[in-house]
Amino acid sequence: MPRESVKKSQEEIARLKAHDDETEQLISDDIPHFLETWKRSKKRGQSSKAKAPEPVQYVAVGDDVPNFLDSNGRFSEQLISDYESNLTENAYGDIIKSRSHNTSITYGYKQLEFLFFCKKVYAGRPAISRFQVRDTKLLAFLMREVVEREVRKAGETYNGTANTVDMESFAAAINAENKKLSYSTCNIYVCAIVDLWNYQRLMGTNPHPSPRVKIITEILKVVRKREAQNNRDNNVDRATSALTNGYSTIAQIKLISQTFINNPEQSFKYSFRNDLAFLLSHYLLLRGESVRNLEFSDLQYMELSKVGTEGTYPAIVCLFNQGKTNRYNKTETGACIRNKVVEICPFMAMAFHFFWRFHNNKESFPSFNTNKDWFKLKLINGARPRNHQVKKAKSKGKMLDRDCNPLEGEYDYESSSDEDIQEEGAFKIPAETAISKTAHTRFMKNAFANADLFAKNKVTHVPRRSGASMASLAGVPEDEIRRMGSSFA
């Protein structure tokens, strides 16, 4: 049932606009690298990638040598200073560009909270030192705005109420009056403010030493120690947060896989794709982003010798050179073989996924003549319209049918990528588009709900955690589990 529209008064609209203008000015002055991300998140709900500032074009003399002569032909120290400042800004832009999208969003908004705090509390200080990060300011910010703050009520995400955890104890813990921020959240605030200090040091606007001093570390220890007592006071069910999170038997894996395959909601359009994503996450102990980013060029086929008899086992081997814990192009591998239980066999899931993808969905079969023709094709692919004529959410009328064919010029909301928002007129090949985190989370939550299994937080990571637990129960050495799961934690 759609929510009732709430019409804002002119006074409220004016107040919100003034707040946005003030926010934009703060970001422009103190964290300019976050400005474009903030503007896009205002329009699209934090759905686009963070971009680094555009590189500055310099006037060069000869072989790319900058011109430091002023209008009178004299050597100018100011031009040198401006040139070095621009290089520093570009260097930091490259650092921000290489940072993950979620980290940029998280740090940016927490730094913005700190800037508003400084503007309110230190308004009497000179502008040059008002927003400088130092240990005393960070301590004041933590004690007044973070450590003792109650958990805010979560807003709508993904499917709204369809994705909320229907557990009485969990809801009670979130809505409890005495529920404070966790250690991990407080530590993220500290990391974000220290990152702002690094930026100020890089730009030469902050002469103070690192704000992460001994007292900050001790405050974080106090927060960590109080968590157990808070959970006890708020009657948080320990079992729902640990032991029962996910699955632990072959029968449960089979049940989850069957919920994917026997799902007629979209005429089985994405059933085998979703099942393959789940099984690969389970057997290879993959995080959500790792399975979404798999490409054809990452797939390898190997024959493994049988133990104690003649013959070989066919194996699917996946190569990974990027991920949450792999930012430096280190090659890692994961492999799986056939399973005698056909419902949970990765070979079966991949075969049916390819058959449905290229025969039923009529996707053009890739050409293997050159590497560029197929290297970037996604294994767990999303879909984009060929003409990119996407209807705006603010337009009137009925929402497009989720079963529409994206290859016929209509938009596929199920498979749209949350990191694929492009400028108007841009075009991207559907087969090279990964499914979005939103779509991945949606079908995983629905599968666990249909199988009557509990999954808390990061549902796309549940197969990784549950698979590691099952391997440990089966007697697999811990170092082997870590090797397969890329330092599982």
Tab-separated table of C-alpha atoms in Angstrom:
chain	number	residue	atom	x	y	z
A	1	MET	CA	0.000	0.000	0.000
A	2	PRO	CA	1.590	3.320	-1.054
A	3	ARG	CA	2.457	5.837	1.622
A	4	GLU	CA	0.348	8.958	1.959
A	5	SER	CA	2.068	11.998	0.542
A	6	VAL	CA	2.952	14.668	3.107
A	7	LYS	CA	2.870	18.155	1.691
A	8	LYS	CA	5.446	20.458	3.249
A	9	SER	CA	4.641	24.042	4.084
A	10	GLN	CA	6.494	26.902	2.451
A	11	GLU	CA	8.274	27.546	5.739
A	12	GLU	CA	9.494	23.939	5.921
A	13	ILE	CA	10.619	24.027	2.289
A	14	ALA	CA	12.526	27.262	2.888
A	15	ARG	CA	14.157	25.831	6.014
A	16	LEU	CA	15.228	22.656	4.194
A	17	LYS	CA	16.631	24.672	1.300
A	18	ALA	CA	18.588	26.882	3.695
A	19	HIS	CA	19.984	23.776	5.395
A	20	ASP	CA	21.004	22.284	2.035
A	21	ASP	CA	22.696	25.535	1.044
A	22	GLU	CA	24.572	25.626	4.344
A	23	THR	CA	25.592	21.988	3.941
A	24	GLU	CA	26.811	22.546	0.395
A	25	GLN	CA	28.884	25.530	1.511
A	26	LEU	CA	30.494	23.532	4.326
A	27	ILE	CA	31.345	20.682	1.982
A	28	SER	CA	32.729	23.050	-0.665
A	29	ASP	CA	34.990	24.760	1.868
A	30	ASP	CA	36.246	21.803	3.899
A	31	ILE	CA	35.687	18.495	2.046
A	32	PRO	CA	35.344	19.459	-1.642
A	33	HIS	CA	36.092	15.899	-2.811
A	34	PHE	CA	32.756	14.850	-1.261
A	35	LEU	CA	30.678	17.534	-3.021
A	36	GLU	CA	29.792	15.642	-6.216
A	37	THR	CA	28.950	12.488	-4.262
A	38	TRP	CA	26.715	14.487	-1.926
A	39	LYS	CA	24.876	16.141	-4.817
A	40	ARG	CA	24.239	12.814	-6.540
A	41	SER	CA	23.119	11.180	-3.297
A	42	LYS	CA	20.596	13.983	-2.810
A	43	LYS	CA	19.118	13.228	-6.233
A	44	ARG	CA	19.372	9.439	-6.364
A	45	GLY	CA	19.487	8.223	-2.786
A	46	GLN	CA	23.229	7.537	-2.527
A	47	SER	CA	23.240	5.449	-5.677
A	48	SER	CA	26.243	6.586	-7.660
A	49	LYS	CA	29.944	6.123	-7.341
A	50	ALA	CA	32.124	8.716	-5.730
A	51	LYS	CA	34.109	10.665	-8.265
A	52	ALA	CA	37.437	12.330	-7.771
A	53	PRO	CA	37.756	16.023	-8.647
A	54	GLU	CA	38.404	16.722	-12.294
A	55	PRO	CA	42.117	17.005	-13.014
A	56	VAL	CA	43.388	20.541	-13.438
A	57	GLN	CA	44.894	21.406	-16.795
A	58	TYR	CA	48.222	23.215	-16.539
A	59	VAL	CA	49.843	25.473	-19.087
A	60	ALA	CA	53.083	23.752	-20.009
A	61	VAL	CA	56.230	25.092	-21.642
A	62	GLY	CA	58.328	22.734	-23.735
A	63	ASP	CA	58.176	19.113	-22.635
A	64	ASP	CA	55.370	19.383	-20.034
A	65	VAL	CA	57.289	21.914	-17.936
A	66	PRO	CA	54.883	24.274	-16.089
A	67	ASN	CA	55.165	27.975	-16.722
A	68	PHE	CA	55.919	29.808	-13.469
A	69	LEU	CA	56.452	33.237	-15.030
A	70	ASP	CA	53.983	35.996	-14.239
A	71	SER	CA	52.691	38.651	-16.658
A	72	ASN	CA	55.902	40.649	-16.182
A	73	GLY	CA	58.112	37.695	-17.043
A	74	ARG	CA	59.275	37.247	-13.460
A	75	PHE	CA	59.539	33.980	-11.567
A	76	SER	CA	56.458	33.724	-9.306
A	77	GLU	CA	56.438	31.832	-6.000
A	78	GLN	CA	52.639	32.092	-5.966
A	79	LEU	CA	52.346	30.176	-9.243
A	80	ILE	CA	54.605	27.459	-7.842
A	81	SER	CA	52.484	27.254	-4.699
A	82	ASP	CA	49.267	27.039	-6.744
A	83	TYR	CA	50.790	24.374	-8.974
A	84	GLU	CA	51.858	22.232	-6.014
A	85	SER	CA	48.448	22.693	-4.354
A	86	ASN	CA	46.727	21.496	-7.513
A	87	LEU	CA	48.991	18.447	-7.674
A	88	THR	CA	48.198	17.681	-4.036
A	89	GLU	CA	44.468	18.021	-4.697
A	90	ASN	CA	44.749	15.686	-7.686
A	91	ALA	CA	46.735	13.160	-5.642
A	92	TYR	CA	44.053	13.129	-2.966
A	93	GLY	CA	41.442	12.831	-5.705
A	94	ASP	CA	43.134	9.641	-6.897
A	95	ILE	CA	43.089	8.327	-3.322
A	96	ILE	CA	39.357	9.025	-3.008
A	97	LYS	CA	38.693	7.491	-6.426
A	98	SER	CA	40.394	4.244	-5.420
A	99	ARG	CA	38.379	4.074	-2.207
A	100	SER	CA	35.209	1.991	-2.191
A	101	HIS	CA	31.891	3.746	-2.761
A	102	ASN	CA	30.412	2.784	0.611
A	103	THR	CA	33.486	4.029	2.483
A	104	SER	CA	33.354	7.390	0.693
A	105	ILE	CA	29.663	7.791	1.525
A	106	THR	CA	30.113	6.742	5.162
A	107	TYR	CA	33.154	8.933	5.801
A	108	GLY	CA	31.682	11.925	3.974
A	109	TYR	CA	28.486	12.132	6.013
A	110	LYS	CA	30.266	11.586	9.330
A	111	GLN	CA	32.772	14.293	8.467
A	112	LEU	CA	29.837	16.548	7.654
A	113	GLU	CA	28.380	15.890	11.130
A	114	PHE	CA	31.715	16.916	12.631
A	115	LEU	CA	31.800	20.135	10.598
A	116	PHE	CA	28.296	21.094	11.760
A	117	PHE	CA	29.367	20.381	15.339
A	118	CYS	CA	32.396	22.651	14.964
A	119	LYS	CA	30.293	25.391	13.392
A	120	LYS	CA	27.870	25.293	16.320
A	121	VAL	CA	30.276	24.858	19.239
A	122	TYR	CA	33.339	26.759	18.003
A	123	ALA	CA	31.536	29.615	16.253
A	124	GLY	CA	33.570	32.169	18.207
A	125	ARG	CA	36.899	30.925	16.903
A	126	PRO	CA	38.585	32.343	13.791
A	127	ALA	CA	37.467	30.730	10.552
A	128	ILE	CA	40.953	29.383	9.848
A	129	SER	CA	40.983	27.231	13.015
A	130	ARG	CA	37.262	26.608	13.511
A	131	PHE	CA	37.188	23.395	11.475
A	132	GLN	CA	40.724	22.160	12.128
A	133	VAL	CA	40.723	18.602	13.465
A	134	ARG	CA	42.574	18.101	16.749
A	135	ASP	CA	42.382	15.672	19.640
A	136	THR	CA	40.358	17.930	21.960
A	137	LYS	CA	37.733	18.623	19.288
A	138	LEU	CA	37.433	14.954	18.416
A	139	LEU	CA	36.993	14.078	22.092
A	140	ALA	CA	34.311	16.759	22.531
A	141	PHE	CA	32.508	15.547	19.397
A	142	LEU	CA	32.549	11.936	20.549
A	143	MET	CA	31.316	12.697	24.062
A	144	ARG	CA	28.561	15.128	23.026
A	145	GLU	CA	27.332	13.727	19.715
A	146	VAL	CA	28.373	10.071	19.366
A	147	VAL	CA	29.159	7.958	22.423
A	148	GLU	CA	25.970	8.716	24.380
A	149	ARG	CA	23.692	9.025	21.374
A	150	GLU	CA	20.797	6.609	21.120
A	151	VAL	CA	20.377	4.443	18.067
A	152	ARG	CA	18.312	6.223	15.454
A	153	LYS	CA	15.249	4.518	14.080
A	154	ALA	CA	16.084	2.951	10.727
A	155	GLY	CA	14.312	4.271	7.654
A	156	GLU	CA	12.916	2.320	4.733
A	157	THR	CA	15.453	0.251	2.830
A	158	TYR	CA	15.088	-2.058	-0.147
A	159	ASN	CA	11.504	-3.320	0.092
A	160	GLY	CA	10.528	-1.451	3.260
A	161	THR	CA	8.714	-3.658	5.757
A	162	ALA	CA	9.244	-6.746	3.600
A	163	ASN	CA	12.919	-6.720	4.577
A	164	THR	CA	12.633	-5.928	8.283
A	165	VAL	CA	13.583	-8.729	10.644
A	166	ASP	CA	10.417	-10.098	12.226
A	167	MET	CA	12.018	-10.898	15.561
A	168	GLU	CA	10.540	-9.420	18.739
A	169	SER	CA	13.800	-9.347	20.648
A	170	PHE	CA	15.707	-7.734	17.794
A	171	ALA	CA	13.073	-5.008	17.357
A	172	ALA	CA	12.999	-4.392	21.096
A	173	ALA	CA	16.753	-3.948	21.167
A	174	ILE	CA	16.711	-1.431	18.330
A	175	ASN	CA	13.844	0.597	19.790
A	176	ALA	CA	15.005	0.452	23.401
A	177	GLU	CA	15.534	3.837	25.028
A	178	ASN	CA	18.950	2.926	26.438
A	179	LYS	CA	20.363	1.384	23.267
A	180	LYS	CA	23.555	3.300	22.459
A	181	LEU	CA	25.775	3.235	19.417
A	182	SER	CA	27.982	0.178	19.121
A	183	TYR	CA	31.764	0.131	19.267
A	184	SER	CA	32.073	-0.426	15.512
A	185	THR	CA	29.929	2.641	14.747
A	186	CYS	CA	31.868	4.843	17.169
A	187	ASN	CA	35.142	3.604	15.694
A	188	ILE	CA	33.925	4.490	12.182
A	189	TYR	CA	33.307	8.043	13.412
A	190	VAL	CA	36.876	8.209	14.692
A	191	CYS	CA	38.255	6.823	11.416
A	192	ALA	CA	36.238	9.358	9.404
A	193	ILE	CA	37.472	12.327	11.458
A	194	VAL	CA	41.071	11.087	11.301
A	195	ASP	CA	40.632	10.846	7.525
A	196	LEU	CA	39.502	14.495	7.522
A	197	TRP	CA	42.639	15.362	9.520
A	198	ASN	CA	44.764	13.550	6.923
A	199	TYR	CA	43.154	15.644	4.189
A	200	GLN	CA	43.786	18.869	6.096
A	201	ARG	CA	47.408	17.891	6.685
A	202	LEU	CA	47.829	17.039	3.028
A	203	MET	CA	46.444	20.448	2.038
A	204	GLY	CA	48.655	22.220	4.610
A	205	THR	CA	45.754	23.690	6.604
A	206	ASN	CA	46.256	21.752	9.851
A	207	PRO	CA	49.548	21.850	11.818
A	208	HIS	CA	48.251	19.719	14.716
A	209	PRO	CA	49.354	16.100	15.350
A	210	SER	CA	47.089	13.097	14.874
A	211	PRO	CA	43.838	13.325	16.873
A	212	ARG	CA	43.850	9.583	17.614
A	213	VAL	CA	45.503	9.933	21.010
A	214	LYS	CA	45.440	7.664	24.067
A	215	ILE	CA	42.229	9.094	25.523
A	216	ILE	CA	40.327	8.418	22.266
A	217	THR	CA	41.460	4.790	22.358
A	218	GLU	CA	40.374	4.465	25.989
A	219	ILE	CA	36.929	5.938	25.236
A	220	LEU	CA	36.443	3.348	22.481
A	221	LYS	CA	37.399	0.614	24.965
A	222	VAL	CA	34.714	1.887	27.348
A	223	VAL	CA	32.156	1.714	24.532
A	224	ARG	CA	33.174	-1.849	23.705
A	225	LYS	CA	32.912	-2.934	27.349
A	226	ARG	CA	29.406	-1.521	27.773
A	227	GLU	CA	27.935	-3.418	24.781
A	228	ALA	CA	27.474	-6.703	26.631
A	229	GLN	CA	25.696	-4.986	29.527
A	230	ASN	CA	23.479	-2.991	27.148
A	231	ASN	CA	22.439	-6.161	25.323
A	232	ARG	CA	21.666	-7.794	28.645
A	233	ASP	CA	19.623	-4.805	29.858
A	234	ASN	CA	17.669	-4.733	26.585
A	235	ASN	CA	17.045	-8.509	26.561
A	236	VAL	CA	18.755	-9.112	23.226
A	237	ASP	CA	18.409	-12.754	22.207
A	238	ARG	CA	21.945	-14.066	21.836
A	239	ALA	CA	20.871	-17.029	19.726
A	240	THR	CA	19.220	-14.924	17.014
A	241	SER	CA	22.397	-12.898	16.602
A	242	ALA	CA	24.796	-15.814	16.280
A	243	LEU	CA	23.871	-19.491	16.260
A	244	THR	CA	20.668	-19.448	14.190
A	245	ASN	CA	21.877	-16.877	11.667
A	246	GLY	CA	21.881	-18.714	8.330
A	247	TYR	CA	21.868	-22.473	7.766
A	248	SER	CA	23.843	-25.487	8.952
A	249	THR	CA	22.666	-28.603	7.049
A	250	ILE	CA	22.627	-29.940	3.493
A	251	ALA	CA	18.835	-30.176	3.694
A	252	GLN	CA	18.591	-26.436	4.376
A	253	ILE	CA	20.870	-25.633	1.426
A	254	LYS	CA	18.683	-27.825	-0.763
A	255	LEU	CA	15.566	-26.035	0.497
A	256	ILE	CA	17.033	-22.595	-0.246
A	257	SER	CA	18.100	-23.693	-3.729
A	258	GLN	CA	14.624	-25.064	-4.419
A	259	THR	CA	13.048	-21.742	-3.436
A	260	PHE	CA	15.169	-20.101	-6.127
A	261	ILE	CA	14.443	-22.668	-8.839
A	262	ASN	CA	10.720	-23.039	-8.122
A	263	ASN	CA	10.014	-19.332	-8.021
A	264	PRO	CA	7.308	-18.425	-10.564
A	265	GLU	CA	7.085	-14.746	-9.536
A	266	GLN	CA	8.905	-13.611	-12.677
A	267	SER	CA	8.201	-16.642	-14.856
A	268	PHE	CA	11.526	-18.107	-13.673
A	269	LYS	CA	13.299	-15.226	-15.415
A	270	TYR	CA	16.098	-14.937	-12.849
A	271	SER	CA	15.651	-18.199	-10.937
A	272	PHE	CA	18.802	-19.949	-12.156
A	273	ARG	CA	20.891	-16.780	-12.022
A	274	ASN	CA	19.952	-16.219	-8.388
A	275	ASP	CA	20.509	-19.881	-7.527
A	276	LEU	CA	23.974	-19.791	-9.098
A	277	ALA	CA	24.882	-16.655	-7.113
A	278	PHE	CA	23.849	-18.383	-3.880
A	279	LEU	CA	25.674	-21.666	-4.562
A	280	LEU	CA	28.919	-19.978	-5.647
A	281	SER	CA	28.823	-17.818	-2.507
A	282	HIS	CA	28.395	-20.980	-0.430
A	283	TYR	CA	31.018	-23.232	-2.044
A	284	LEU	CA	33.646	-20.526	-2.614
A	285	LEU	CA	32.897	-18.603	0.636
A	286	LEU	CA	32.398	-15.359	-1.273
A	287	ARG	CA	31.244	-11.969	-0.120
A	288	GLY	CA	28.333	-10.404	-1.954
A	289	GLU	CA	30.466	-8.002	-3.981
A	290	SER	CA	32.822	-10.801	-5.044
A	291	VAL	CA	30.094	-12.945	-6.596
A	292	ARG	CA	28.447	-9.906	-8.235
A	293	ASN	CA	31.721	-8.884	-9.890
A	294	LEU	CA	32.538	-12.302	-11.384
A	295	GLU	CA	33.212	-12.125	-15.134
A	296	PHE	CA	33.637	-14.736	-17.844
A	297	SER	CA	37.394	-14.138	-17.814
A	298	ASP	CA	37.495	-15.184	-14.136
A	299	LEU	CA	36.184	-18.690	-14.898
A	300	GLN	CA	38.547	-21.601	-15.462
A	301	TYR	CA	37.961	-25.334	-15.996
A	302	MET	CA	40.287	-27.943	-14.519
A	303	GLU	CA	40.452	-31.728	-14.257
A	304	LEU	CA	41.408	-32.961	-10.780
A	305	SER	CA	42.717	-36.493	-10.250
A	306	LYS	CA	40.565	-38.798	-8.158
A	307	VAL	CA	42.007	-40.115	-4.901
A	308	GLY	CA	42.598	-43.889	-4.788
A	309	THR	CA	41.195	-44.605	-8.231
A	310	GLU	CA	41.612	-43.698	-11.857
A	311	GLY	CA	39.837	-40.835	-13.534
A	312	THR	CA	39.369	-37.146	-12.884
A	313	TYR	CA	36.883	-34.732	-11.356
A	314	PRO	CA	35.790	-31.672	-13.345
A	315	ALA	CA	36.194	-28.489	-11.304
A	316	ILE	CA	35.092	-24.872	-11.698
A	317	VAL	CA	37.952	-22.572	-10.705
A	318	CYS	CA	37.374	-18.844	-10.192
A	319	LEU	CA	40.169	-16.281	-10.173
A	320	PHE	CA	39.924	-13.151	-8.028
A	321	ASN	CA	42.243	-10.164	-8.205
A	322	GLN	CA	40.092	-7.647	-6.355
A	323	GLY	CA	37.834	-7.571	-3.339
A	324	LYS	CA	37.358	-6.157	0.140
A	325	THR	CA	40.658	-7.558	1.408
A	326	ASN	CA	42.420	-7.600	-1.959
A	327	ARG	CA	43.019	-4.088	-3.279
A	328	TYR	CA	46.397	-4.684	-4.906
A	329	ASN	CA	45.705	-7.141	-7.722
A	330	LYS	CA	46.810	-10.240	-5.835
A	331	THR	CA	45.545	-13.363	-7.604
A	332	GLU	CA	43.396	-15.596	-5.402
A	333	THR	CA	41.475	-18.713	-6.372
A	334	GLY	CA	38.370	-20.613	-5.355
A	335	ALA	CA	37.101	-23.915	-6.720
A	336	CYS	CA	34.157	-26.294	-6.503
A	337	ILE	CA	33.261	-29.681	-8.025
A	338	ARG	CA	30.027	-31.446	-8.877
A	339	ASN	CA	27.620	-32.524	-6.157
A	340	LYS	CA	25.610	-35.739	-6.232
A	341	VAL	CA	22.589	-33.809	-4.907
A	342	VAL	CA	21.471	-32.184	-8.122
A	343	GLU	CA	19.597	-29.310	-6.449
A	344	ILE	CA	22.806	-27.982	-4.893
A	345	CYS	CA	25.235	-28.839	-7.696
A	346	PRO	CA	27.084	-25.726	-8.942
A	347	PHE	CA	27.584	-27.311	-12.376
A	348	MET	CA	23.835	-27.800	-12.688
A	349	ALA	CA	23.106	-24.220	-11.629
A	350	MET	CA	25.639	-22.727	-14.036
A	351	ALA	CA	24.491	-24.909	-16.949
A	352	PHE	CA	20.829	-23.995	-16.481
A	353	HIS	CA	21.724	-20.332	-15.984
A	354	PHE	CA	23.569	-20.221	-19.305
A	355	PHE	CA	20.826	-22.175	-21.089
A	356	TRP	CA	18.094	-19.866	-19.813
A	357	ARG	CA	20.198	-16.775	-20.442
A	358	PHE	CA	21.117	-17.464	-24.065
A	359	HIS	CA	18.097	-19.510	-25.209
A	360	ASN	CA	15.067	-18.328	-23.273
A	361	ASN	CA	16.056	-14.711	-22.617
A	362	LYS	CA	17.444	-14.489	-26.176
A	363	GLU	CA	20.673	-12.815	-25.132
A	364	SER	CA	23.174	-12.772	-27.990
A	365	PHE	CA	25.743	-15.516	-27.643
A	366	PRO	CA	29.166	-13.918	-27.045
A	367	SER	CA	31.899	-13.949	-29.632
A	368	PHE	CA	35.197	-15.463	-28.513
A	369	ASN	CA	37.268	-14.181	-31.431
A	370	THR	CA	39.079	-11.576	-29.335
A	371	ASN	CA	39.412	-11.046	-25.599
A	372	LYS	CA	37.623	-7.696	-25.645
A	373	ASP	CA	34.492	-9.398	-27.012
A	374	TRP	CA	33.886	-11.458	-23.872
A	375	PHE	CA	36.331	-10.624	-21.054
A	376	LYS	CA	34.016	-8.082	-19.362
A	377	LEU	CA	30.785	-10.079	-19.594
A	378	LYS	CA	29.323	-10.647	-16.123
A	379	LEU	CA	28.571	-14.167	-14.936
A	380	ILE	CA	25.772	-12.966	-12.623
A	381	ASN	CA	24.529	-10.329	-15.016
A	382	GLY	CA	21.994	-7.588	-14.568
A	383	ALA	CA	20.149	-5.861	-17.384
A	384	ARG	CA	19.924	-2.367	-18.852
A	385	PRO	CA	17.675	-0.960	-21.579
A	386	ARG	CA	19.230	-0.701	-25.004
A	387	ASN	CA	17.953	2.827	-25.620
A	388	HIS	CA	18.451	3.876	-21.964
A	389	GLN	CA	15.056	5.613	-21.905
A	390	VAL	CA	14.425	5.251	-18.186
A	391	LYS	CA	11.243	6.667	-16.742
A	392	LYS	CA	11.811	9.022	-13.846
A	393	ALA	CA	10.445	7.994	-10.469
A	394	LYS	CA	8.671	11.347	-10.153
A	395	SER	CA	6.671	10.811	-13.338
A	396	LYS	CA	2.989	10.076	-12.962
A	397	GLY	CA	1.367	6.816	-13.892
A	398	LYS	CA	1.795	3.174	-13.046
A	399	MET	CA	5.234	1.772	-12.313
A	400	LEU	CA	6.655	-0.397	-15.071
A	401	ASP	CA	5.974	-4.101	-14.752
A	402	ARG	CA	8.935	-5.851	-13.116
A	403	ASP	CA	8.565	-8.665	-15.641
A	404	CYS	CA	9.138	-6.369	-18.603
A	405	ASN	CA	11.793	-7.277	-21.116
A	406	PRO	CA	14.731	-4.868	-20.746
A	407	LEU	CA	15.908	-5.687	-24.246
A	408	GLU	CA	12.764	-4.089	-25.655
A	409	GLY	CA	13.589	-0.649	-24.340
A	410	GLU	CA	11.927	-0.793	-20.934
A	411	TYR	CA	13.663	-0.514	-17.594
A	412	ASP	CA	14.235	-3.555	-15.417
A	413	TYR	CA	13.972	-2.481	-11.800
A	414	GLU	CA	14.920	-5.923	-10.499
A	415	SER	CA	18.330	-5.902	-12.108
A	416	SER	CA	19.245	-2.221	-12.187
A	417	SER	CA	22.669	-1.597	-10.727
A	418	ASP	CA	22.961	0.827	-7.810
A	419	GLU	CA	26.432	1.758	-9.020
A	420	ASP	CA	25.452	2.133	-12.653
A	421	ILE	CA	23.637	5.478	-12.673
A	422	GLN	CA	25.037	7.271	-15.685
A	423	GLU	CA	24.658	10.620	-17.361
A	424	GLU	CA	21.848	11.043	-19.863
A	425	GLY	CA	22.704	9.602	-23.226
A	426	ALA	CA	25.249	7.189	-21.743
A	427	PHE	CA	25.066	3.570	-22.780
A	428	LYS	CA	26.249	0.344	-21.231
A	429	ILE	CA	26.042	-3.192	-22.577
A	430	PRO	CA	23.522	-5.187	-20.487
A	431	ALA	CA	25.708	-8.301	-20.337
A	432	GLU	CA	28.549	-6.232	-18.848
A	433	THR	CA	26.337	-4.886	-16.053
A	434	ALA	CA	26.420	-6.590	-12.660
A	435	ILE	CA	23.302	-7.040	-10.589
A	436	SER	CA	22.884	-4.362	-7.963
A	437	LYS	CA	23.402	-4.851	-4.275
A	438	THR	CA	19.712	-4.001	-3.863
A	439	ALA	CA	18.562	-6.785	-6.195
A	440	HIS	CA	21.017	-9.256	-4.652
A	441	THR	CA	19.791	-8.480	-1.146
A	442	ARG	CA	16.162	-8.668	-2.233
A	443	PHE	CA	16.233	-12.165	-3.692
A	444	MET	CA	18.414	-13.512	-0.872
A	445	LYS	CA	16.046	-12.174	1.788
A	446	ASN	CA	13.035	-13.604	-0.028
A	447	ALA	CA	14.708	-17.020	-0.332
A	448	PHE	CA	15.552	-17.200	3.367
A	449	ALA	CA	12.050	-16.038	4.285
A	450	ASN	CA	10.438	-18.678	2.046
A	451	ALA	CA	12.685	-21.336	3.590
A	452	ASP	CA	11.774	-20.158	7.130
A	453	LEU	CA	15.407	-19.414	7.965
A	454	PHE	CA	16.689	-16.487	10.007
A	455	ALA	CA	19.204	-14.146	8.381
A	456	LYS	CA	20.374	-11.024	10.167
A	457	ASN	CA	22.184	-8.143	8.468
A	458	LYS	CA	24.388	-8.525	5.361
A	459	VAL	CA	22.234	-11.316	4.008
A	460	THR	CA	24.450	-11.540	0.902
A	461	HIS	CA	27.302	-12.648	3.228
A	462	VAL	CA	25.290	-15.392	4.960
A	463	PRO	CA	26.402	-18.210	2.564
A	464	ARG	CA	30.025	-17.295	3.245
A	465	ARG	CA	29.597	-17.446	7.010
A	466	SER	CA	27.369	-20.529	7.024
A	467	GLY	CA	29.603	-22.356	4.545
A	468	ALA	CA	32.642	-21.737	6.741
A	469	SER	CA	30.761	-22.986	9.810
A	470	MET	CA	29.678	-26.166	8.012
A	471	ALA	CA	33.235	-26.787	6.818
A	472	SER	CA	34.515	-26.402	10.373
A	473	LEU	CA	31.900	-28.852	11.689
A	474	ALA	CA	32.956	-31.317	8.964
A	475	GLY	CA	36.539	-31.261	10.243
A	476	VAL	CA	38.157	-29.015	7.634
A	477	PRO	CA	41.268	-27.335	9.122
A	478	GLU	CA	40.863	-23.653	9.923
A	479	ASP	CA	43.779	-22.583	7.721
A	480	GLU	CA	42.155	-24.284	4.724
A	481	ILE	CA	38.900	-22.431	5.401
A	482	ARG	CA	40.798	-19.147	5.626
A	483	ARG	CA	42.590	-19.887	2.374
A	484	MET	CA	39.338	-20.569	0.543
A	485	GLY	CA	37.536	-17.615	2.123
A	486	SER	CA	40.415	-15.146	1.664
A	487	SER	CA	41.191	-14.673	5.370
A	488	PHE	CA	37.665	-15.365	6.539
A	489	ALA	CA	36.593	-13.303	9.540
